[in-house]
Amino acid sequence: MMKVELFVPCFVDQLYPETAFNTLRLLEKSGCEVSYNSKQTCCGQPAYNAGYWDEAKEVGTKFLNDFTENTYVVAPSASCVGMVKGGFNDLFTNTIVHNKCRSLQSNIWELSDFLINVAKKDYFGAELEGKAVYHDSCSALRECKIKDEPRQLLSKVHGLEMIEMEDTDMCCGFGGTFAVKFDAISSAMAEQKVNHALAQQADYIISTDLSCLLHLQGYIDKNKLPIKTMHIADVLCNGWLESTEY
């Protein structure tokens, strides 16, 4: 049985705890023994992206201490995984924790990537009626090189028709603090993304990253549009959670 440490990003913990539980359920259904360190906090990405690298290094050091370097670490966020795999190079290369950082970087995985390429599982008995488009987040596609894995998993969901939308690989406009500093541009990018999904008569926009989905759902709610966002972990657990208690 593979041992896995669950990394729950701070915004998932605070805003979407059910997605964290669903990630746990999927890992256990894949035959993994999952542990969770309740002292974990953040990977340091907000400070890093804002240019506060000293503060990001302090938070990142705690992250390195919160996880085991030679055990799989899995997270329902390509953005946070991308930070560890890429951003940590700027913070910890040629430091006293250089080797530990490299070991952890090689063992941290985004959920869909782990399920397909490590656990070798793509069917979970999920059911979801409707049409859906998949949004390739910038972090998943460009930092983690994830494209086919989520689509393979979603293709096995009963009742779900997956449709490719125009410009699926273009940014949704969130970009962390970008959405705050350049709100007009950010909102226009969200509008374009949602309109591409609506053009396909989609009922759902699915992605690996709740940061993107939070941004898109905000635009959807504001404009009362007939579409919904869902994280891939929530989709893959849909239809079989009623008998599971945590």
PDB file of C-alpha atoms in Angstrom, residues 53-183:
ATOM      1  CA  TRP A  53      10.704  36.397  -1.041  1.00  0.00           C
ATOM      2  CA  ASP A  54      12.095  36.593   2.501  1.00  0.00           C
ATOM      3  CA  GLU A  55       8.615  36.039   3.923  1.00  0.00           C
ATOM      4  CA  ALA A  56       7.926  33.335   1.323  1.00  0.00           C
ATOM      5  CA  LYS A  57      11.142  31.587   2.333  1.00  0.00           C
ATOM      6  CA  GLU A  58      10.065  31.593   5.976  1.00  0.00           C
ATOM      7  CA  VAL A  59       6.712  30.016   5.116  1.00  0.00           C
ATOM      8  CA  GLY A  60       8.349  27.651   2.631  1.00  0.00           C
ATOM      9  CA  THR A  61      10.809  26.476   5.291  1.00  0.00           C
ATOM     10  CA  LYS A  62       7.887  25.513   7.501  1.00  0.00           C
ATOM     11  CA  PHE A  63       6.377  23.661   4.545  1.00  0.00           C
ATOM     12  CA  LEU A  64       9.576  21.657   4.091  1.00  0.00           C
ATOM     13  CA  ASN A  65       9.465  20.733   7.771  1.00  0.00           C
ATOM     14  CA  ASP A  66       5.787  19.785   7.699  1.00  0.00           C
ATOM     15  CA  PHE A  67       6.208  17.049   5.080  1.00  0.00           C
ATOM     16  CA  THR A  68       8.361  13.962   4.680  1.00  0.00           C
ATOM     17  CA  GLU A  69      10.806  14.277   1.826  1.00  0.00           C
ATOM     18  CA  ASN A  70      10.702  10.623   0.716  1.00  0.00           C
ATOM     19  CA  THR A  71       6.919  10.105   0.827  1.00  0.00           C
ATOM     20  CA  TYR A  72       4.405  11.027  -1.869  1.00  0.00           C
ATOM     21  CA  VAL A  73       2.739  14.379  -1.168  1.00  0.00           C
ATOM     22  CA  VAL A  74      -0.527  14.987  -3.046  1.00  0.00           C
ATOM     23  CA  ALA A  75      -2.557  18.183  -3.304  1.00  0.00           C
ATOM     24  CA  PRO A  76      -5.795  19.182  -5.086  1.00  0.00           C
ATOM     25  CA  SER A  77      -4.077  22.243  -6.543  1.00  0.00           C
ATOM     26  CA  ALA A  78      -1.666  22.457  -9.469  1.00  0.00           C
ATOM     27  CA  SER A  79      -0.944  26.051  -8.482  1.00  0.00           C
ATOM     28  CA  CYS A  80       0.499  25.119  -5.097  1.00  0.00           C
ATOM     29  CA  VAL A  81       2.304  22.084  -6.488  1.00  0.00           C
ATOM     30  CA  GLY A  82       3.762  24.327  -9.188  1.00  0.00           C
ATOM     31  CA  MET A  83       5.002  26.709  -6.504  1.00  0.00           C
ATOM     32  CA  VAL A  84       6.860  23.926  -4.722  1.00  0.00           C
ATOM     33  CA  LYS A  85       8.255  22.469  -7.938  1.00  0.00           C
ATOM     34  CA  GLY A  86       9.289  25.818  -9.401  1.00  0.00           C
ATOM     35  CA  GLY A  87       9.192  28.697  -6.940  1.00  0.00           C
ATOM     36  CA  PHE A  88      11.145  26.790  -4.314  1.00  0.00           C
ATOM     37  CA  ASN A  89      14.122  26.777  -6.701  1.00  0.00           C
ATOM     38  CA  ASP A  90      14.411  30.533  -6.215  1.00  0.00           C
ATOM     39  CA  LEU A  91      14.084  30.256  -2.449  1.00  0.00           C
ATOM     40  CA  PHE A  92      16.172  27.224  -1.540  1.00  0.00           C
ATOM     41  CA  THR A  93      18.758  26.475  -4.253  1.00  0.00           C
ATOM     42  CA  ASN A  94      22.234  26.200  -2.700  1.00  0.00           C
ATOM     43  CA  THR A  95      20.888  26.620   0.835  1.00  0.00           C
ATOM     44  CA  ILE A  96      21.236  24.268   3.791  1.00  0.00           C
ATOM     45  CA  VAL A  97      17.915  22.605   2.840  1.00  0.00           C
ATOM     46  CA  HIS A  98      18.781  22.274  -0.862  1.00  0.00           C
ATOM     47  CA  ASN A  99      18.751  18.464  -0.912  1.00  0.00           C
ATOM     48  CA  LYS A 100      15.608  18.146   1.180  1.00  0.00           C
ATOM     49  CA  CYS A 101      13.869  20.597  -1.130  1.00  0.00           C
ATOM     50  CA  ARG A 102      14.870  18.619  -4.222  1.00  0.00           C
ATOM     51  CA  SER A 103      13.594  15.383  -2.682  1.00  0.00           C
ATOM     52  CA  LEU A 104      10.241  16.927  -1.830  1.00  0.00           C
ATOM     53  CA  GLN A 105       9.975  18.523  -5.265  1.00  0.00           C
ATOM     54  CA  SER A 106      10.333  15.109  -6.899  1.00  0.00           C
ATOM     55  CA  ASN A 107       7.660  13.577  -4.655  1.00  0.00           C
ATOM     56  CA  ILE A 108       4.900  16.212  -4.723  1.00  0.00           C
ATOM     57  CA  TRP A 109       2.023  15.633  -7.134  1.00  0.00           C
ATOM     58  CA  GLU A 110      -1.184  17.302  -8.215  1.00  0.00           C
ATOM     59  CA  LEU A 111      -4.136  14.963  -7.624  1.00  0.00           C
ATOM     60  CA  SER A 112      -5.091  14.026 -11.211  1.00  0.00           C
ATOM     61  CA  ASP A 113      -1.439  13.570 -12.174  1.00  0.00           C
ATOM     62  CA  PHE A 114      -0.938  11.254  -9.203  1.00  0.00           C
ATOM     63  CA  LEU A 115      -4.074   9.195  -9.840  1.00  0.00           C
ATOM     64  CA  ILE A 116      -3.160   8.518 -13.469  1.00  0.00           C
ATOM     65  CA  ASN A 117       0.628   8.276 -13.414  1.00  0.00           C
ATOM     66  CA  VAL A 118       1.371   6.866  -9.944  1.00  0.00           C
ATOM     67  CA  ALA A 119      -1.741   5.142  -8.596  1.00  0.00           C
ATOM     68  CA  LYS A 120      -2.710   4.034 -12.140  1.00  0.00           C
ATOM     69  CA  LYS A 121      -6.418   4.608 -11.450  1.00  0.00           C
ATOM     70  CA  ASP A 122      -8.854   6.382 -13.764  1.00  0.00           C
ATOM     71  CA  TYR A 123     -12.296   5.042 -12.782  1.00  0.00           C
ATOM     72  CA  PHE A 124     -14.059   5.802  -9.514  1.00  0.00           C
ATOM     73  CA  GLY A 125     -17.720   5.089 -10.292  1.00  0.00           C
ATOM     74  CA  ALA A 126     -18.668   8.762 -10.329  1.00  0.00           C
ATOM     75  CA  GLU A 127     -21.892  10.032 -11.871  1.00  0.00           C
ATOM     76  CA  LEU A 128     -22.728  13.538 -13.081  1.00  0.00           C
ATOM     77  CA  GLU A 129     -25.406  14.342 -15.639  1.00  0.00           C
ATOM     78  CA  GLY A 130     -24.735  17.145 -18.083  1.00  0.00           C
ATOM     79  CA  LYS A 131     -22.221  18.727 -20.429  1.00  0.00           C
ATOM     80  CA  ALA A 132     -18.904  20.069 -19.210  1.00  0.00           C
ATOM     81  CA  VAL A 133     -15.824  21.860 -20.450  1.00  0.00           C
ATOM     82  CA  TYR A 134     -12.402  21.521 -18.885  1.00  0.00           C
ATOM     83  CA  HIS A 135     -10.333  24.606 -18.084  1.00  0.00           C
ATOM     84  CA  ASP A 136      -6.576  24.126 -18.294  1.00  0.00           C
ATOM     85  CA  SER A 137      -5.194  26.264 -15.497  1.00  0.00           C
ATOM     86  CA  CYS A 138      -1.924  28.056 -16.217  1.00  0.00           C
ATOM     87  CA  SER A 139      -0.193  26.254 -13.361  1.00  0.00           C
ATOM     88  CA  ALA A 140      -1.393  22.805 -14.367  1.00  0.00           C
ATOM     89  CA  LEU A 141      -0.564  23.179 -18.039  1.00  0.00           C
ATOM     90  CA  ARG A 142       2.615  25.224 -17.910  1.00  0.00           C
ATOM     91  CA  GLU A 143       4.211  24.459 -14.550  1.00  0.00           C
ATOM     92  CA  CYS A 144       3.094  20.864 -13.946  1.00  0.00           C
ATOM     93  CA  LYS A 145       2.717  19.794 -17.612  1.00  0.00           C
ATOM     94  CA  ILE A 146      -0.734  18.340 -16.938  1.00  0.00           C
ATOM     95  CA  LYS A 147      -3.196  18.141 -19.838  1.00  0.00           C
ATOM     96  CA  ASP A 148      -4.427  14.623 -20.664  1.00  0.00           C
ATOM     97  CA  GLU A 149      -4.700  13.298 -17.100  1.00  0.00           C
ATOM     98  CA  PRO A 150      -7.813  15.268 -16.020  1.00  0.00           C
ATOM     99  CA  ARG A 151      -9.513  14.551 -19.322  1.00  0.00           C
ATOM    100  CA  GLN A 152      -8.873  10.817 -18.959  1.00  0.00           C
ATOM    101  CA  LEU A 153     -10.428  10.823 -15.490  1.00  0.00           C
ATOM    102  CA  LEU A 154     -13.444  12.885 -16.560  1.00  0.00           C
ATOM    103  CA  SER A 155     -14.073  10.664 -19.589  1.00  0.00           C
ATOM    104  CA  LYS A 156     -14.956   7.829 -17.163  1.00  0.00           C
ATOM    105  CA  VAL A 157     -17.659   9.782 -15.275  1.00  0.00           C
ATOM    106  CA  HIS A 158     -21.102   8.309 -16.019  1.00  0.00           C
ATOM    107  CA  GLY A 159     -23.534  10.756 -17.637  1.00  0.00           C
ATOM    108  CA  LEU A 160     -20.946  13.467 -18.240  1.00  0.00           C
ATOM    109  CA  GLU A 161     -20.350  14.676 -21.785  1.00  0.00           C
ATOM    110  CA  MET A 162     -17.007  16.438 -22.105  1.00  0.00           C
ATOM    111  CA  ILE A 163     -16.668  19.123 -24.779  1.00  0.00           C
ATOM    112  CA  GLU A 164     -13.573  21.112 -25.681  1.00  0.00           C
ATOM    113  CA  MET A 165     -14.115  24.855 -25.590  1.00  0.00           C
ATOM    114  CA  GLU A 166     -12.310  27.538 -27.529  1.00  0.00           C
ATOM    115  CA  ASP A 167      -9.068  28.793 -25.951  1.00  0.00           C
ATOM    116  CA  THR A 168      -9.249  26.214 -23.180  1.00  0.00           C
ATOM    117  CA  ASP A 169      -5.580  26.832 -22.368  1.00  0.00           C
ATOM    118  CA  MET A 170      -5.894  30.602 -21.967  1.00  0.00           C
ATOM    119  CA  CYS A 171      -5.730  32.199 -18.511  1.00  0.00           C
ATOM    120  CA  CYS A 172      -9.011  32.761 -16.680  1.00  0.00           C
ATOM    121  CA  GLY A 173      -7.782  36.096 -15.364  1.00  0.00           C
ATOM    122  CA  PHE A 174      -7.277  35.233 -11.703  1.00  0.00           C
ATOM    123  CA  GLY A 175      -3.508  35.142 -11.319  1.00  0.00           C
ATOM    124  CA  GLY A 176      -3.570  35.724  -7.566  1.00  0.00           C
ATOM    125  CA  THR A 177      -2.930  39.400  -6.866  1.00  0.00           C
ATOM    126  CA  PHE A 178      -3.341  40.151 -10.591  1.00  0.00           C
ATOM    127  CA  ALA A 179      -7.114  39.992 -10.076  1.00  0.00           C
ATOM    128  CA  VAL A 180      -6.802  42.723  -7.430  1.00  0.00           C
ATOM    129  CA  LYS A 181      -4.286  44.983  -9.142  1.00  0.00           C
ATOM    130  CA  PHE A 182      -5.840  44.735 -12.604  1.00  0.00           C
ATOM    131  CA  ASP A 183      -9.473  43.994 -11.829  1.00  0.00           C
TER     132      ASP A 183
END
